[in-house]
Amino acid sequence: MSTQDAESTDSAVVRFLKRKWLAIVLVVLLVVIAIQNGVGDDKATIFVLWGQLTMPTWLLVVIVFLIGGIVGWIFARNRAARRARR
């Protein structure tokens, strides 16, 4: 049985999980960390240039995750555009 035959017999869910397992694990880890920090009354203080910002730690974790996702999406889009130009 060749690799191509094995791929054709996999369901769409299995193929999705094979390609996206790392992203799924990271999202689950993010949810666990956000919930753990949301249960406590932890506050994070961030110094931005001349000011400071205080927010719940779980919110900071979610914001950093979203910023990372957006940056990753932009890099992937730019890489795809460069490949399309070749």
mmCIF file of N, CA and C in Angstrom:
data_model
loop_
_atom_site.group_PDB
_atom_site.id
_atom_site.type_symbol
_atom_site.label_atom_id
_atom_site.label_comp_id
_atom_site.label_asym_id
_atom_site.label_seq_id
_atom_site.Cartn_x
_atom_site.Cartn_y
_atom_site.Cartn_z
ATOM 1 N N MET A 1 0.856 -1.186 0.000
ATOM 2 C CA MET A 1 0.000 0.000 0.000
ATOM 3 C C MET A 1 0.891 1.235 0.000
ATOM 4 N N SER A 2 0.702 2.099 -0.933
ATOM 5 C CA SER A 2 1.531 3.295 -1.041
ATOM 6 C C SER A 2 1.006 4.383 -0.122
ATOM 7 N N THR A 3 1.793 5.429 0.019
ATOM 8 C CA THR A 3 1.406 6.562 0.858
ATOM 9 C C THR A 3 0.180 7.256 0.289
ATOM 10 N N GLN A 4 0.109 7.327 -1.009
ATOM 11 C CA GLN A 4 -1.029 7.983 -1.647
ATOM 12 C C GLN A 4 -2.322 7.219 -1.374
ATOM 13 N N ASP A 5 -2.264 5.881 -1.380
ATOM 14 C CA ASP A 5 -3.447 5.083 -1.069
ATOM 15 C C ASP A 5 -3.897 5.305 0.368
ATOM 16 N N ALA A 6 -2.940 5.398 1.289
ATOM 17 C CA ALA A 6 -3.280 5.615 2.691
ATOM 18 C C ALA A 6 -3.925 6.981 2.883
ATOM 19 N N GLU A 7 -3.437 8.000 2.172
ATOM 20 C CA GLU A 7 -4.003 9.338 2.305
ATOM 21 C C GLU A 7 -5.419 9.396 1.743
ATOM 22 N N SER A 8 -5.675 8.650 0.689
ATOM 23 C CA SER A 8 -6.998 8.706 0.092
ATOM 24 C C SER A 8 -8.044 8.014 0.956
ATOM 25 N N THR A 9 -7.617 7.067 1.809
ATOM 26 C CA THR A 9 -8.572 6.363 2.666
ATOM 27 C C THR A 9 -8.823 7.102 3.973
ATOM 28 N N ASP A 10 -7.987 8.079 4.328
ATOM 29 C CA ASP A 10 -8.191 8.845 5.561
ATOM 30 C C ASP A 10 -9.413 9.742 5.414
ATOM 31 N N SER A 11 -10.130 9.879 6.507
ATOM 32 C CA SER A 11 -11.273 10.791 6.482
ATOM 33 C C SER A 11 -10.768 12.234 6.556
ATOM 34 N N ALA A 12 -11.655 13.161 6.314
ATOM 35 C CA ALA A 12 -11.285 14.581 6.354
ATOM 36 C C ALA A 12 -10.852 14.985 7.755
ATOM 37 N N VAL A 13 -11.473 14.412 8.762
ATOM 38 C CA VAL A 13 -11.123 14.749 10.144
ATOM 39 C C VAL A 13 -9.704 14.290 10.466
ATOM 40 N N VAL A 14 -9.359 13.090 10.052
ATOM 41 C CA VAL A 14 -8.018 12.563 10.319
ATOM 42 C C VAL A 14 -6.966 13.402 9.604
ATOM 43 N N ARG A 15 -7.244 13.770 8.355
ATOM 44 C CA ARG A 15 -6.287 14.613 7.624
ATOM 45 C C ARG A 15 -6.125 15.971 8.295
ATOM 46 N N PHE A 16 -7.240 16.545 8.770
ATOM 47 C CA PHE A 16 -7.183 17.825 9.471
ATOM 48 C C PHE A 16 -6.332 17.707 10.728
ATOM 49 N N LEU A 17 -6.556 16.646 11.506
ATOM 50 C CA LEU A 17 -5.795 16.459 12.747
ATOM 51 C C LEU A 17 -4.318 16.220 12.476
ATOM 52 N N LYS A 18 -3.989 15.521 11.412
ATOM 53 C CA LYS A 18 -2.583 15.286 11.075
ATOM 54 C C LYS A 18 -1.863 16.585 10.740
ATOM 55 N N ARG A 19 -2.571 17.509 10.085
ATOM 56 C CA ARG A 19 -1.941 18.770 9.682
ATOM 57 C C ARG A 19 -1.942 19.813 10.790
ATOM 58 N N LYS A 20 -2.933 19.797 11.654
ATOM 59 C CA LYS A 20 -3.120 20.886 12.616
ATOM 60 C C LYS A 20 -2.936 20.469 14.067
ATOM 61 N N TRP A 21 -2.285 19.338 14.349
ATOM 62 C CA TRP A 21 -2.202 18.852 15.721
ATOM 63 C C TRP A 21 -1.461 19.827 16.625
ATOM 64 N N LEU A 22 -0.420 20.445 16.148
ATOM 65 C CA LEU A 22 0.340 21.371 16.988
ATOM 66 C C LEU A 22 -0.500 22.592 17.351
ATOM 67 N N ALA A 23 -1.223 23.127 16.393
ATOM 68 C CA ALA A 23 -2.084 24.278 16.670
ATOM 69 C C ALA A 23 -3.164 23.912 17.687
ATOM 70 N N ILE A 24 -3.726 22.717 17.565
ATOM 71 C CA ILE A 24 -4.757 22.278 18.512
ATOM 72 C C ILE A 24 -4.185 22.163 19.913
ATOM 73 N N VAL A 25 -2.995 21.577 20.037
ATOM 74 C CA VAL A 25 -2.349 21.440 21.350
ATOM 75 C C VAL A 25 -2.071 22.815 21.951
ATOM 76 N N LEU A 26 -1.601 23.758 21.145
ATOM 77 C CA LEU A 26 -1.303 25.096 21.652
ATOM 78 C C LEU A 26 -2.563 25.832 22.093
ATOM 79 N N VAL A 27 -3.649 25.683 21.377
ATOM 80 C CA VAL A 27 -4.903 26.332 21.772
ATOM 81 C C VAL A 27 -5.422 25.738 23.071
ATOM 82 N N VAL A 28 -5.338 24.417 23.212
ATOM 83 C CA VAL A 28 -5.764 23.782 24.468
ATOM 84 C C VAL A 28 -4.897 24.273 25.621
ATOM 85 N N LEU A 29 -3.590 24.378 25.397
ATOM 86 C CA LEU A 29 -2.688 24.890 26.427
ATOM 87 C C LEU A 29 -3.033 26.333 26.786
ATOM 88 N N LEU A 30 -3.349 27.143 25.799
ATOM 89 C CA LEU A 30 -3.752 28.523 26.053
ATOM 90 C C LEU A 30 -5.002 28.573 26.916
ATOM 91 N N VAL A 31 -5.986 27.754 26.602
ATOM 92 C CA VAL A 31 -7.227 27.743 27.375
ATOM 93 C C VAL A 31 -6.963 27.332 28.813
ATOM 94 N N VAL A 32 -6.136 26.317 29.013
ATOM 95 C CA VAL A 32 -5.811 25.867 30.376
ATOM 96 C C VAL A 32 -5.117 26.982 31.152
ATOM 97 N N ILE A 33 -4.140 27.636 30.535
ATOM 98 C CA ILE A 33 -3.408 28.713 31.219
ATOM 99 C C ILE A 33 -4.332 29.886 31.519
ATOM 100 N N ALA A 34 -5.183 30.247 30.566
ATOM 101 C CA ALA A 34 -6.103 31.373 30.780
ATOM 102 C C ALA A 34 -7.086 31.063 31.911
ATOM 103 N N ILE A 35 -7.603 29.847 31.952
ATOM 104 C CA ILE A 35 -8.538 29.474 33.024
ATOM 105 C C ILE A 35 -7.830 29.463 34.369
ATOM 106 N N GLN A 36 -6.624 28.912 34.431
ATOM 107 C CA GLN A 36 -5.885 28.881 35.694
ATOM 108 C C GLN A 36 -5.597 30.286 36.197
ATOM 109 N N ASN A 37 -5.269 31.193 35.302
ATOM 110 C CA ASN A 37 -4.985 32.558 35.721
ATOM 111 C C ASN A 37 -6.256 33.355 35.958
ATOM 112 N N GLY A 38 -7.364 32.934 35.372
ATOM 113 C CA GLY A 38 -8.631 33.614 35.592
ATOM 114 C C GLY A 38 -9.248 33.276 36.927
ATOM 115 N N VAL A 39 -8.954 32.087 37.446
ATOM 116 C CA VAL A 39 -9.497 31.660 38.729
ATOM 117 C C VAL A 39 -8.915 32.505 39.848
ATOM 118 N N GLY A 40 -7.626 32.756 39.803
ATOM 119 C CA GLY A 40 -6.987 33.597 40.808
ATOM 120 C C GLY A 40 -7.260 35.061 40.516
ATOM 121 N N ASP A 41 -6.843 35.894 41.425
ATOM 122 C CA ASP A 41 -7.051 37.335 41.243
ATOM 123 C C ASP A 41 -5.728 37.988 40.855
ATOM 124 N N ASP A 42 -5.003 37.327 39.944
ATOM 125 C CA ASP A 42 -3.696 37.829 39.535
ATOM 126 C C ASP A 42 -3.844 38.993 38.574
ATOM 127 N N LYS A 43 -3.012 39.990 38.771
ATOM 128 C CA LYS A 43 -2.961 41.150 37.880
ATOM 129 C C LYS A 43 -1.551 41.242 37.307
ATOM 130 N N ALA A 44 -1.471 41.616 36.037
ATOM 131 C CA ALA A 44 -0.190 41.820 35.378
ATOM 132 C C ALA A 44 -0.032 43.308 35.097
ATOM 133 N N THR A 45 1.145 43.824 35.378
ATOM 134 C CA THR A 45 1.444 45.221 35.090
ATOM 135 C C THR A 45 2.422 45.258 33.927
ATOM 136 N N ILE A 46 2.056 45.979 32.898
ATOM 137 C CA ILE A 46 2.884 46.098 31.703
ATOM 138 C C ILE A 46 3.288 47.553 31.556
ATOM 139 N N PHE A 47 4.569 47.762 31.346
ATOM 140 C CA PHE A 47 5.080 49.118 31.148
ATOM 141 C C PHE A 47 5.207 49.364 29.654
ATOM 142 N N VAL A 48 4.471 50.353 29.144
ATOM 143 C CA VAL A 48 4.468 50.687 27.722
ATOM 144 C C VAL A 48 4.967 52.121 27.587
ATOM 145 N N LEU A 49 6.164 52.249 27.035
ATOM 146 C CA LEU A 49 6.813 53.541 26.871
ATOM 147 C C LEU A 49 6.796 54.317 28.181
ATOM 148 N N TRP A 50 5.974 55.352 28.317
ATOM 149 C CA TRP A 50 5.994 56.169 29.516
ATOM 150 C C TRP A 50 4.865 55.841 30.494
ATOM 151 N N GLY A 51 3.994 54.929 30.147
ATOM 152 C CA GLY A 51 2.859 54.599 31.008
ATOM 153 C C GLY A 51 2.893 53.148 31.438
ATOM 154 N N GLN A 52 1.930 52.795 32.241
ATOM 155 C CA GLN A 52 1.807 51.411 32.650
ATOM 156 C C GLN A 52 0.343 50.991 32.555
ATOM 157 N N LEU A 53 0.158 49.703 32.339
ATOM 158 C CA LEU A 53 -1.170 49.148 32.130
ATOM 159 C C LEU A 53 -1.314 47.936 33.029
ATOM 160 N N THR A 54 -2.375 47.894 33.815
ATOM 161 C CA THR A 54 -2.645 46.761 34.678
ATOM 162 C C THR A 54 -3.885 46.044 34.170
ATOM 163 N N MET A 55 -3.758 44.716 34.004
ATOM 164 C CA MET A 55 -4.877 43.917 33.492
ATOM 165 C C MET A 55 -4.805 42.531 34.109
ATOM 166 N N PRO A 56 -5.907 41.789 34.057
ATOM 167 C CA PRO A 56 -5.867 40.406 34.539
ATOM 168 C C PRO A 56 -4.875 39.579 33.715
ATOM 169 N N THR A 57 -4.201 38.662 34.367
ATOM 170 C CA THR A 57 -3.181 37.862 33.697
ATOM 171 C C THR A 57 -3.776 37.030 32.564
ATOM 172 N N TRP A 58 -4.977 36.495 32.756
ATOM 173 C CA TRP A 58 -5.583 35.668 31.703
ATOM 174 C C TRP A 58 -5.810 36.488 30.433
ATOM 175 N N LEU A 59 -6.172 37.758 30.600
ATOM 176 C CA LEU A 59 -6.386 38.622 29.445
ATOM 177 C C LEU A 59 -5.067 38.887 28.720
ATOM 178 N N LEU A 60 -4.005 39.072 29.465
ATOM 179 C CA LEU A 60 -2.691 39.263 28.857
ATOM 180 C C LEU A 60 -2.281 38.034 28.049
ATOM 181 N N VAL A 61 -2.534 36.853 28.593
ATOM 182 C CA VAL A 61 -2.197 35.613 27.886
ATOM 183 C C VAL A 61 -2.971 35.530 26.566
ATOM 184 N N VAL A 62 -4.249 35.842 26.597
ATOM 185 C CA VAL A 62 -5.068 35.782 25.395
ATOM 186 C C VAL A 62 -4.609 36.827 24.372
ATOM 187 N N ILE A 63 -4.290 38.027 24.818
ATOM 188 C CA ILE A 63 -3.837 39.083 23.907
ATOM 189 C C ILE A 63 -2.521 38.696 23.231
ATOM 190 N N VAL A 64 -1.581 38.161 24.001
ATOM 191 C CA VAL A 64 -0.297 37.740 23.425
ATOM 192 C C VAL A 64 -0.516 36.614 22.417
ATOM 193 N N PHE A 65 -1.418 35.680 22.726
ATOM 194 C CA PHE A 65 -1.729 34.598 21.797
ATOM 195 C C PHE A 65 -2.313 35.145 20.495
ATOM 196 N N LEU A 66 -3.230 36.078 20.598
ATOM 197 C CA LEU A 66 -3.847 36.654 19.399
ATOM 198 C C LEU A 66 -2.827 37.424 18.558
ATOM 199 N N ILE A 67 -1.969 38.186 19.212
ATOM 200 C CA ILE A 67 -0.926 38.920 18.482
ATOM 201 C C ILE A 67 -0.009 37.939 17.757
ATOM 202 N N GLY A 68 0.375 36.857 18.428
ATOM 203 C CA GLY A 68 1.215 35.844 17.791
ATOM 204 C C GLY A 68 0.523 35.195 16.602
ATOM 205 N N GLY A 69 -0.765 34.928 16.727
ATOM 206 C CA GLY A 69 -1.517 34.347 15.620
ATOM 207 C C GLY A 69 -1.595 35.276 14.431
ATOM 208 N N ILE A 70 -1.816 36.551 14.690
ATOM 209 C CA ILE A 70 -1.892 37.532 13.608
ATOM 210 C C ILE A 70 -0.541 37.668 12.906
ATOM 211 N N VAL A 71 0.531 37.730 13.670
ATOM 212 C CA VAL A 71 1.869 37.838 13.070
ATOM 213 C C VAL A 71 2.186 36.587 12.248
ATOM 214 N N GLY A 72 1.856 35.412 12.775
ATOM 215 C CA GLY A 72 2.073 34.172 12.028
ATOM 216 C C GLY A 72 1.275 34.133 10.741
ATOM 217 N N TRP A 73 0.037 34.609 10.785
ATOM 218 C CA TRP A 73 -0.810 34.648 9.594
ATOM 219 C C TRP A 73 -0.219 35.580 8.543
ATOM 220 N N ILE A 74 0.277 36.739 8.975
ATOM 221 C CA ILE A 74 0.883 37.695 8.041
ATOM 222 C C ILE A 74 2.132 37.101 7.402
ATOM 223 N N PHE A 75 2.989 36.454 8.206
ATOM 224 C CA PHE A 75 4.194 35.835 7.646
ATOM 225 C C PHE A 75 3.837 34.734 6.653
ATOM 226 N N ALA A 76 2.840 33.918 6.965
ATOM 227 C CA ALA A 76 2.435 32.840 6.054
ATOM 228 C C ALA A 76 1.877 33.413 4.758
ATOM 229 N N ARG A 77 1.100 34.483 4.866
ATOM 230 C CA ARG A 77 0.539 35.115 3.672
ATOM 231 C C ARG A 77 1.643 35.705 2.800
ATOM 232 N N ASN A 78 2.628 36.351 3.426
ATOM 233 C CA ASN A 78 3.748 36.915 2.665
ATOM 234 C C ASN A 78 4.575 35.819 1.999
ATOM 235 N N ARG A 79 4.782 34.711 2.701
ATOM 236 C CA ARG A 79 5.543 33.601 2.129
ATOM 237 C C ARG A 79 4.801 33.020 0.925
ATOM 238 N N ALA A 80 3.490 32.872 1.049
ATOM 239 C CA ALA A 80 2.702 32.353 -0.077
ATOM 240 C C ALA A 80 2.751 33.316 -1.263
ATOM 241 N N ALA A 81 2.735 34.610 -1.015
ATOM 242 C CA ALA A 81 2.798 35.588 -2.096
ATOM 243 C C ALA A 81 4.149 35.535 -2.794
ATOM 244 N N ARG A 82 5.234 35.358 -2.028
ATOM 245 C CA ARG A 82 6.561 35.250 -2.632
ATOM 246 C C ARG A 82 6.656 33.990 -3.494
ATOM 247 N N ARG A 83 6.097 32.877 -3.007
ATOM 248 C CA ARG A 83 6.134 31.646 -3.799
ATOM 249 C C ARG A 83 5.313 31.777 -5.074
ATOM 250 N N ALA A 84 4.214 32.511 -5.005
ATOM 251 C CA ALA A 84 3.365 32.678 -6.191
ATOM 252 C C ALA A 84 4.056 33.536 -7.248
ATOM 253 N N ARG A 85 4.917 34.449 -6.829
ATOM 254 C CA ARG A 85 5.631 35.304 -7.780
ATOM 255 C C ARG A 85 6.722 34.566 -8.531
ATOM 256 N N ARG A 86 7.214 33.474 -7.977
ATOM 257 C CA ARG A 86 8.317 32.731 -8.620
ATOM 258 C C ARG A 86 7.873 31.993 -9.804
#
